[in-house]
Coordinates of C-alpha atoms in Angstrom, one line a residue:
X1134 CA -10.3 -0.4 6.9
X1135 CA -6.6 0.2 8.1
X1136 CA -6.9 1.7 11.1
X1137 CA -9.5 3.8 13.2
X1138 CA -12.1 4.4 10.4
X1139 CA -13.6 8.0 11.3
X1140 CA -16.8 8.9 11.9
X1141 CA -18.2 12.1 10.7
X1142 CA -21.9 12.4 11.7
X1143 CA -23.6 15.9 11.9
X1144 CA -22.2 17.9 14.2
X1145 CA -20.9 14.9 16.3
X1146 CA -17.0 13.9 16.6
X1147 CA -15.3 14.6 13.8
X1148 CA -12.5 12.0 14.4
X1149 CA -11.6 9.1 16.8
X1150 CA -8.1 10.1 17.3
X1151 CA -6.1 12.6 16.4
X1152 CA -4.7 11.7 12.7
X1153 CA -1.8 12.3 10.7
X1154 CA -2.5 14.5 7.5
X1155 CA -4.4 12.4 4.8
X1156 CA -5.6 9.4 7.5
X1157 CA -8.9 11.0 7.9
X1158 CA -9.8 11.1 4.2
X1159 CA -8.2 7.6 4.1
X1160 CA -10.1 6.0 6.4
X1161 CA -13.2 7.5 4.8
X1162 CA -12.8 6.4 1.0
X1163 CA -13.7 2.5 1.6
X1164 CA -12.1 1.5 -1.6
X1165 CA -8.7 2.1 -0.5
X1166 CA -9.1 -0.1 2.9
X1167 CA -8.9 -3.7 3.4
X1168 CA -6.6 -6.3 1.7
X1169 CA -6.4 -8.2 -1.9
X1170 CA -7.9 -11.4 -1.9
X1171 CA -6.5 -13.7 -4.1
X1172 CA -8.7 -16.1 -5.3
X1173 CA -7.7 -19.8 -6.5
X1174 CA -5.4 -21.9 -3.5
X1175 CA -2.4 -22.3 -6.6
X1176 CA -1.9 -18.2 -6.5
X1177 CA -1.9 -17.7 -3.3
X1178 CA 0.9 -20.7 -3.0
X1179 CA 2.4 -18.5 -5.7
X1180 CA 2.4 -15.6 -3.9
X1181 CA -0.2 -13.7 -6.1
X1182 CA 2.0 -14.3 -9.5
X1183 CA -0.9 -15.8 -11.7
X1184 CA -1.0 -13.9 -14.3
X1185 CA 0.9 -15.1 -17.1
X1186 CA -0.3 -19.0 -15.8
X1187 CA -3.6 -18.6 -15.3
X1188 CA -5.0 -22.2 -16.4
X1189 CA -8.2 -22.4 -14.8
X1190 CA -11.4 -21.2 -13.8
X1191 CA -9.7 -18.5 -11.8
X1192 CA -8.0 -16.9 -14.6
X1193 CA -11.8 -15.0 -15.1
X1194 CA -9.8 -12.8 -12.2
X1195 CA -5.8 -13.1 -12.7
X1196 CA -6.2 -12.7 -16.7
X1197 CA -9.2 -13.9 -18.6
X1198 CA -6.8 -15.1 -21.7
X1199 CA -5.8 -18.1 -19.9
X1200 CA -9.3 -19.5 -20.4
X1201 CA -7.9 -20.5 -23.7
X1202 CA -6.0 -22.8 -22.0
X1203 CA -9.2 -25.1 -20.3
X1204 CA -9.9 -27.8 -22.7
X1205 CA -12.5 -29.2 -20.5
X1206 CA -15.6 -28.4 -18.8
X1207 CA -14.4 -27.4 -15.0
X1208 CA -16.6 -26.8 -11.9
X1209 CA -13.7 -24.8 -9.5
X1210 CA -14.7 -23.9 -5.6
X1211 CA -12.1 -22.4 -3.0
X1212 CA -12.8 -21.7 0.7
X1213 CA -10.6 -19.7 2.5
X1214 CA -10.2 -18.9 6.3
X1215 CA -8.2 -16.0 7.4
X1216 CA -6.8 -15.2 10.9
X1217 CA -6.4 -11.3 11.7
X1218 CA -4.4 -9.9 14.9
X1219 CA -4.2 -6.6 15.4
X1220 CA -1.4 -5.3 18.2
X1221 CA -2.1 -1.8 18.8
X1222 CA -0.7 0.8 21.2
X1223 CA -2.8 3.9 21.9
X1224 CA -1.1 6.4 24.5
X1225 CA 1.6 4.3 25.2
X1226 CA -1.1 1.6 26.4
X1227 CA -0.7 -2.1 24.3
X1228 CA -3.7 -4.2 23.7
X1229 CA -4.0 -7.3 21.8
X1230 CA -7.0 -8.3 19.4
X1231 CA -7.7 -11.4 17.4
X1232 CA -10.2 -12.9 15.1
X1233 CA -11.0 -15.9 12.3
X1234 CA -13.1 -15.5 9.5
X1235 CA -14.7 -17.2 6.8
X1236 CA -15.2 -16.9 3.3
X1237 CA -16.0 -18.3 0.0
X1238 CA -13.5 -17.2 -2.1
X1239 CA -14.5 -18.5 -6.0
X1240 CA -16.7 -20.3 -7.5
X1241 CA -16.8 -21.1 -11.1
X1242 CA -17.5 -23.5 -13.9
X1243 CA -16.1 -23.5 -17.3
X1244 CA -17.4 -24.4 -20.5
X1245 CA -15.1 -24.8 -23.9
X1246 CA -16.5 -24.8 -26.8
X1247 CA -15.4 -27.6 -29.6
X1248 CA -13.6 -25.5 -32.2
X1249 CA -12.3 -26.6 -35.7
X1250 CA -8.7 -24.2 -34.7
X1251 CA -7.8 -23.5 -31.5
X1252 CA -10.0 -22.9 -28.8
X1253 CA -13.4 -21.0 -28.0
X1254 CA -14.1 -20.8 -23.3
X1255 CA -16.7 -19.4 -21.9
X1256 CA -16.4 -18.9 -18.0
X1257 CA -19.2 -17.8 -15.6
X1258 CA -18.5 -17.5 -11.3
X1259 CA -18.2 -15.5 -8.6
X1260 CA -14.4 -14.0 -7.4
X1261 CA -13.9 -12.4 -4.2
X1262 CA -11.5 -9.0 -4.8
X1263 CA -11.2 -7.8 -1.3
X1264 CA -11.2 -8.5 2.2
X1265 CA -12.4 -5.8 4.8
X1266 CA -12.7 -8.1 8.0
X1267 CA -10.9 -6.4 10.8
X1268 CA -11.2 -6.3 15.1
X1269 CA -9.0 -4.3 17.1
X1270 CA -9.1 -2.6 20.3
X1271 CA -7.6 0.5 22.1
X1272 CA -7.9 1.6 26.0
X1273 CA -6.1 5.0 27.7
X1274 CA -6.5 3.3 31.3
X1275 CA -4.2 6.6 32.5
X1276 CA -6.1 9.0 31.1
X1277 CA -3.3 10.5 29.5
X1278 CA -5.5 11.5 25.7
X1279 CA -8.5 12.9 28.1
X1280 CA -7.7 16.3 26.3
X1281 CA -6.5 15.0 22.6
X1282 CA -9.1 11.8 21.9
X1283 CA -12.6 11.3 21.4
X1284 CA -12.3 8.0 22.7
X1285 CA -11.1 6.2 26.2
X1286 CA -11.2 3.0 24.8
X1287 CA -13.4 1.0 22.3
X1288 CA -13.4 -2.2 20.4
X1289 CA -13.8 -1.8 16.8
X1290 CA -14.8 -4.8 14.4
X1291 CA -15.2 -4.8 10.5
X1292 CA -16.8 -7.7 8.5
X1293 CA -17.1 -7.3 4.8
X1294 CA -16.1 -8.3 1.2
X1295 CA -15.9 -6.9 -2.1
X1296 CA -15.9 -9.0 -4.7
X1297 CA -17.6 -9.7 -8.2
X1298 CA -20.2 -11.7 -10.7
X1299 CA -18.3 -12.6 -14.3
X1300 CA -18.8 -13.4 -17.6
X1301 CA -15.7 -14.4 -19.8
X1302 CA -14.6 -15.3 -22.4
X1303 CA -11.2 -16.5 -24.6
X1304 CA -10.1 -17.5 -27.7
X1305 CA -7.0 -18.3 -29.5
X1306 CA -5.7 -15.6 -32.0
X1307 CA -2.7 -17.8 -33.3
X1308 CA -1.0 -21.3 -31.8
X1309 CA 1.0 -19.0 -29.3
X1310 CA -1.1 -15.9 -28.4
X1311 CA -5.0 -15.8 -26.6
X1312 CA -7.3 -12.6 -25.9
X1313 CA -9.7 -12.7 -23.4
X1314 CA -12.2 -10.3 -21.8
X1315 CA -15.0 -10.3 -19.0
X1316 CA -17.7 -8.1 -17.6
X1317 CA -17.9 -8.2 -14.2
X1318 CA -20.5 -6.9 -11.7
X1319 CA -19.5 -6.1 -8.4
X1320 CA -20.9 -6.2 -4.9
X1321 CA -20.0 -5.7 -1.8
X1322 CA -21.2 -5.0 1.8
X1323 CA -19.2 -4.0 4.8
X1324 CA -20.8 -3.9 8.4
X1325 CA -18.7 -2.1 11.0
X1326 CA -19.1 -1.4 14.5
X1327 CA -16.9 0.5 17.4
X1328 CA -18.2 0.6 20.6
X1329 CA -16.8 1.5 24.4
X1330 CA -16.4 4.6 26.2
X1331 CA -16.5 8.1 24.9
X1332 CA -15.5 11.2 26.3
X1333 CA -18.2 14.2 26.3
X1334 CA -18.0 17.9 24.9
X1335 CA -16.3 19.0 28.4
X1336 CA -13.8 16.4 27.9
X1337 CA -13.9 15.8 32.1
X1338 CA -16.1 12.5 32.1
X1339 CA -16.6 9.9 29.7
X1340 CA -19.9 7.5 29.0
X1341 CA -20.4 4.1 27.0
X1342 CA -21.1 4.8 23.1
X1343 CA -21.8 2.5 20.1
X1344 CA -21.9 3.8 16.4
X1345 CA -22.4 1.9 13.5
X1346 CA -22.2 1.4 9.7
X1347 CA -23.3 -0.4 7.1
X1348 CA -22.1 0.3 3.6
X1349 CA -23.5 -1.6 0.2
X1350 CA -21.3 -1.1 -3.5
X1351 CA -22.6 -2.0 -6.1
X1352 CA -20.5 -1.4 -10.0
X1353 CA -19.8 -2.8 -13.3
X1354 CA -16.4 -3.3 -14.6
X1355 CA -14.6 -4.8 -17.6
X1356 CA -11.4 -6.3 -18.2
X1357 CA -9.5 -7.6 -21.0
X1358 CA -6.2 -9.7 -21.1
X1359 CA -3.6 -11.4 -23.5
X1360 CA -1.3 -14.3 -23.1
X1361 CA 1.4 -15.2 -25.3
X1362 CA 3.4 -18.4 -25.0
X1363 CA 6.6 -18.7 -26.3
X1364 CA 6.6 -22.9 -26.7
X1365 CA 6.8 -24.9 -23.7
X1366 CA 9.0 -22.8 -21.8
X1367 CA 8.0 -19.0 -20.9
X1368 CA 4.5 -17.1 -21.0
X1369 CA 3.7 -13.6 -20.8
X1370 CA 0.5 -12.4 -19.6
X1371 CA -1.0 -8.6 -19.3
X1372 CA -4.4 -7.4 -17.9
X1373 CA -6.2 -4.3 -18.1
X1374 CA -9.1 -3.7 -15.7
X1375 CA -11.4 -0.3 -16.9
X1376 CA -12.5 2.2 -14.6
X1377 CA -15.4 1.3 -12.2
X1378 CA -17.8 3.8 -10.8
X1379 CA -19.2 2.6 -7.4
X1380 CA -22.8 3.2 -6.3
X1381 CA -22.5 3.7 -2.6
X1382 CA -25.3 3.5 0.3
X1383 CA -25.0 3.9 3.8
X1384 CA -26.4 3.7 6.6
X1385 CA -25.4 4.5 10.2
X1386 CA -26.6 5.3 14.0
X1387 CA -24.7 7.2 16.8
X1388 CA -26.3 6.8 20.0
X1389 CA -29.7 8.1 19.3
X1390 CA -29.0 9.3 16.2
X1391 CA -28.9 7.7 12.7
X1392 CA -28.7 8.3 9.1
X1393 CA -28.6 7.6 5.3
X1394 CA -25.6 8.6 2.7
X1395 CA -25.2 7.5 -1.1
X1396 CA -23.1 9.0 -3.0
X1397 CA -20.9 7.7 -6.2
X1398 CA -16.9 6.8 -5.9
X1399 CA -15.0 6.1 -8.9
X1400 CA -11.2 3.5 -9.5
X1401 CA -9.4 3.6 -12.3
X1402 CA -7.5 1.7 -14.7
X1403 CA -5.6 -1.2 -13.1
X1404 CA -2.9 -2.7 -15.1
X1405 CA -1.5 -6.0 -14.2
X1406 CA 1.7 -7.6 -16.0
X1407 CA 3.3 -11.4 -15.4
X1408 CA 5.7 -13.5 -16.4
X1409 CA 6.8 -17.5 -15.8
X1410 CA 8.9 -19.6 -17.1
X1411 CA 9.1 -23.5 -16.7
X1412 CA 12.4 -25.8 -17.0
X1413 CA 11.5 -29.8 -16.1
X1414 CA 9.8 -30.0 -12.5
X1415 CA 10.0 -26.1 -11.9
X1416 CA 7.5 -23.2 -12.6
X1417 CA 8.6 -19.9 -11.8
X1418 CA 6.5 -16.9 -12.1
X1419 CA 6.4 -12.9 -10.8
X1420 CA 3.8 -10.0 -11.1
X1421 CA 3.5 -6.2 -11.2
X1422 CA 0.1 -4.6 -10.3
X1423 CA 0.1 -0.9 -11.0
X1424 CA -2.7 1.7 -10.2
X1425 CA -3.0 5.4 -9.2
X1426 CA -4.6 5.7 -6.5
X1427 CA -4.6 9.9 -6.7
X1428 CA -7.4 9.3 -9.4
X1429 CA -9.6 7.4 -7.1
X1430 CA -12.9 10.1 -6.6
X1431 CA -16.1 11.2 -5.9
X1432 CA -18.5 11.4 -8.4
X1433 CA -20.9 12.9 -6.1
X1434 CA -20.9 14.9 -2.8
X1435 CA -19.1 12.4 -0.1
X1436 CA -20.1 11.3 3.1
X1437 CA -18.3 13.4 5.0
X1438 CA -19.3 17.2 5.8
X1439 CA -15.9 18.3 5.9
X1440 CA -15.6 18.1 2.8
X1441 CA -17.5 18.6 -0.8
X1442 CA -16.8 16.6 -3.8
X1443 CA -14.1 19.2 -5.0
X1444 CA -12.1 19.4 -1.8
X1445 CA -12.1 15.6 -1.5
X1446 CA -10.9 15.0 -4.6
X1447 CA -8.2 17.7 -4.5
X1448 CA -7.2 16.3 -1.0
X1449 CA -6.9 12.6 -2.7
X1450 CA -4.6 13.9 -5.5
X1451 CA -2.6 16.3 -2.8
X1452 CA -2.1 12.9 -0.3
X1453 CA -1.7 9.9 -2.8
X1454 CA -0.1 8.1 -5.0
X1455 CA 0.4 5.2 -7.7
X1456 CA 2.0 2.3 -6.6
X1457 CA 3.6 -0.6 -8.2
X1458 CA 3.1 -4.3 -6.2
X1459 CA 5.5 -7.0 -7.0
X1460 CA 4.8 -10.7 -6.7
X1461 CA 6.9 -13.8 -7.4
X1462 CA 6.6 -17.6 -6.8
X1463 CA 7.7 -20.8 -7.3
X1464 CA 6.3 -24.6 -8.2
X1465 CA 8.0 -27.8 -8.0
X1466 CA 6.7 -31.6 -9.0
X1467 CA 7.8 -33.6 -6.5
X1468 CA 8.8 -37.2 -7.0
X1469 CA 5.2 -37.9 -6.0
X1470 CA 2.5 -38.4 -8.7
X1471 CA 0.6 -35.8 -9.2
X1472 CA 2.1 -33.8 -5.8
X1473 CA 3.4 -30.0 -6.2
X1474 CA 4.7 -27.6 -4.0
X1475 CA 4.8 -23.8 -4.0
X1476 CA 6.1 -20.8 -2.3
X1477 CA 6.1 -16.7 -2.8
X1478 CA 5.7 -13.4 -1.5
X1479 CA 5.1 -10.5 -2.6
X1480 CA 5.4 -6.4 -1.6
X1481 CA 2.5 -4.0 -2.1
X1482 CA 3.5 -0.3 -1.2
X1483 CA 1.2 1.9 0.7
X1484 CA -0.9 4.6 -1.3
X1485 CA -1.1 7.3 1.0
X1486 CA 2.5 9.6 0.5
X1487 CA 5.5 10.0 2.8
X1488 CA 5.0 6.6 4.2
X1489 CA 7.7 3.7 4.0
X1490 CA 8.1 0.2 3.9
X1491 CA 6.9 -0.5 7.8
X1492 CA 3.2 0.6 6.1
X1493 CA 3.5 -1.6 3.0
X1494 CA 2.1 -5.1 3.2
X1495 CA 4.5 -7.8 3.1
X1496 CA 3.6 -11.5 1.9
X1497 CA 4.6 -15.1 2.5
X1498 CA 3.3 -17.7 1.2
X1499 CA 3.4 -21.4 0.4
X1500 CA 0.9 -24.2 -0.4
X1501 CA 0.5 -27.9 -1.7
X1502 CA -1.4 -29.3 -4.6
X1503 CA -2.1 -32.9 -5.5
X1504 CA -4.1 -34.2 -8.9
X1505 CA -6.6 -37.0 -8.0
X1506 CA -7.6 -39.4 -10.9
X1507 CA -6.4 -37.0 -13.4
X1508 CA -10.3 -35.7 -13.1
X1509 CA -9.8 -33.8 -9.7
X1510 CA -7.4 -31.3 -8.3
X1511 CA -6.8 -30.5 -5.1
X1512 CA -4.8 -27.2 -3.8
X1513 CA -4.0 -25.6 -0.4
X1514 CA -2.3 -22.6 -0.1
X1515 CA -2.1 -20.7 2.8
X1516 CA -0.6 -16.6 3.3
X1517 CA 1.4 -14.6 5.7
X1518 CA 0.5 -10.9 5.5
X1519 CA 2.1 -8.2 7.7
X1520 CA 2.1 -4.4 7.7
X1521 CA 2.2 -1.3 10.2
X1522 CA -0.2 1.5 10.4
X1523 CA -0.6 4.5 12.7
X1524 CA -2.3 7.6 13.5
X1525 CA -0.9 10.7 16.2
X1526 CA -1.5 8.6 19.4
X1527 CA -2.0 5.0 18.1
X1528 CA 0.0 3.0 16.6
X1529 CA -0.4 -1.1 14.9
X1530 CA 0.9 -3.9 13.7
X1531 CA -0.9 -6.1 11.9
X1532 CA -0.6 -9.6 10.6
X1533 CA -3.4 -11.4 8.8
X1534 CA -3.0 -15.4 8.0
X1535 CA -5.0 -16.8 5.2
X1536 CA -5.8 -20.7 4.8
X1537 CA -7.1 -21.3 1.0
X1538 CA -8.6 -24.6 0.0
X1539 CA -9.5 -25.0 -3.6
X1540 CA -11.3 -27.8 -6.1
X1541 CA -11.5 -28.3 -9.4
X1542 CA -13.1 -30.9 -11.7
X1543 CA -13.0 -31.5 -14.8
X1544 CA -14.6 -34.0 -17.2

């Protein structure tokens, strides 16, 4: 979850490390950890700039309005594989830590109706929002935090997803505009686990210690979107996801010791604007995601006794902010029937204030797609993501790679 997520349990350690003001509460409120998965090989190639194309099954997540565009039943499946290295330096010590893991990423079909004017979809699948896998590891072989740190050393590792259930729908309001909307229900699980060796109370010897947690969200959410098309050429595209209050349970062990939490966590409005343009072979497209992350809260008492739902709400309004991602892209028909390129980035700015453009997370990206039979298309699109995060005594770079391959049929 972006670092050493803390563990507040009864009158146990109250943090790993030492933290910089705000990281504890960060690394507590699981909604603001992990990254964006982007579901649909064709916008990741794109860099995440979707949502003024949108022209399949995954426009239930980047905007429902391009369902309009489907004028055939379509059965869409991605898979995606994501690499995640974590190079961390506690006390001036480096350690290296690497994992792969594996995920569906959508699966949807999509049903248009025949309609006299226009057009009538209907879209119901599975979109995965958010990615929370994660390994890392940290060791102070000099003992040089024996007075500072909870821990001597310890292997953390995070596997979890966030994602969604939706219903959508869209229809065309006039030959050049569409409206859609969805209800989504979301669900996610996140399992994490640290374990290695642990100082005790006296701070003058150290023992092996495991902790724990498993967290389960569960929400409903809508979202609407519109689409306008000005001919052939350029499209603009605009998405408004409500608010979303999270039903939270979790459960955790410390040693000998374990426990249950639920409490409620609310996000807000998240608006999403795009725009693309196409002359001959080439498709150009870019992206602005905007949300507050200050009005993230509690709905309930949170799981951490340093806190009450007031002072944790206060403290996320003193320490964040809103931020505004930007993603663009590019798409070229090759010479080759039915063969198209891609490639994009994109820039998401940390929430948490005061920090600058080392703790964003940077994208590259690129990918390949090629129609088969005119019935069956084929994408791979594969992602470059690097960012820096750090606490008092430990520090991290982080690069995650993601490799995205998607189907769709239509008949």
């Amino acid at each position: 979850m972006g670092g050493i997520r803390t563990f507040v349990i009864a009158a146990s350690v109250q943090a790993f490390v030492t933290m910089a003001p705000g990281a504890e509460l960060f690394n507590e409120v699981i909604l603001m950890g992990g990254t964006a998965s982007d579901p649909g090989s064709r916008a990741i190639g794109l860099g995440g700039a979707y949502t003024a194309i949108a022209d399949d099954y995954t426009a239930s997540f980047w905007n429902p309005a391009g369902l309009a565009q489907v004028r055939r039943i379509e059965l869409n499946g991605s898979l995606s594989q994501r690499n995640y290295r974590n190079q961390s330096m506690f006390f001036g010590n480096p350690t290296d830590a690497s994992s792969n893991f594996t995920k569906l990423s959508n699966l949807g079909v999509v049903f248009p109706v025949p309609a006299y004017r226009g057009s009538l979809v209907f879209a119901l699948g599975y979109n995965l929002a958010r990615n929370w896998d994660r390994i890392s590891s940290f060791s102070d072989p000099q003992n040089r935090g024996s007075a500072t740190a909870v821990w001597k050393s310890a292997e953390e590792l995070e596997n979890g997803r966030l994602g969604f259930w939706s219903f959508a729908t869209a229809m065309d309001l006039s030959p050049n505009v569409s409206l859609g909307a969805a209800l989504q229900y979301w669900i996610g699980r996140d399992e994490y686990t640290i374990s290695g060796l642990m100082w005790d109370s006296t701070w003058s010897a150290y023992a092996s210690a495991q902790q724990e947690i498993a967290t389960d969200l569960r929400g409903w959410r809508g979202n609407m979107g519109v689409l306008f098309r000005a001919g052939s050429v350029a499209r603009l595209g605009l998405v408004i996801l409500s608010p979303v209050v999270f039903d939270a349970r979790e459960d955790w062990t410390a040693g000998d010791s374990s426990g249950y939490w639920e409490y409620r966590i609310g996000e807000p409005f998240t608006i999403r604007g795009g725009a693309s343009v196409s002359f001959g072979r080439v498709l150009a497209a870019v992206d602005l995601d905007w949300m507050d992350w200050a009005q993230i809260e509690y709905k309930s008492e949170p799981p951490m006794p340093d806190y009450n739902e007031a002072t944790a709400n206060i403290a996320l309004r003193r320490d964040f902010r809103s931020t505004l991602g930007i993603h663009g892209g590019a798409e070229v028909m090759l010479p080759f029937y039915g063969l198209k390129a891609r490639a994009g980035g994109g820039y998401d700015p940390s929430p948490e204030k005061g920090l600058g453009s080392d703790a964003a997370q940077k994208t590259l990206a690129g990918g390949l797609g090629v129609l088969l039979d005119e019935t069956v298309m084929v994408d791979l699109g594969y992602s470059f993501r690097w960012w820096k995060q750090s606490s008092t005594f430990l520090s991290e770079d982080v690069h995650s790679q993601t490799l995205q391959l998607s189907i769709a049929y239509r008949f």
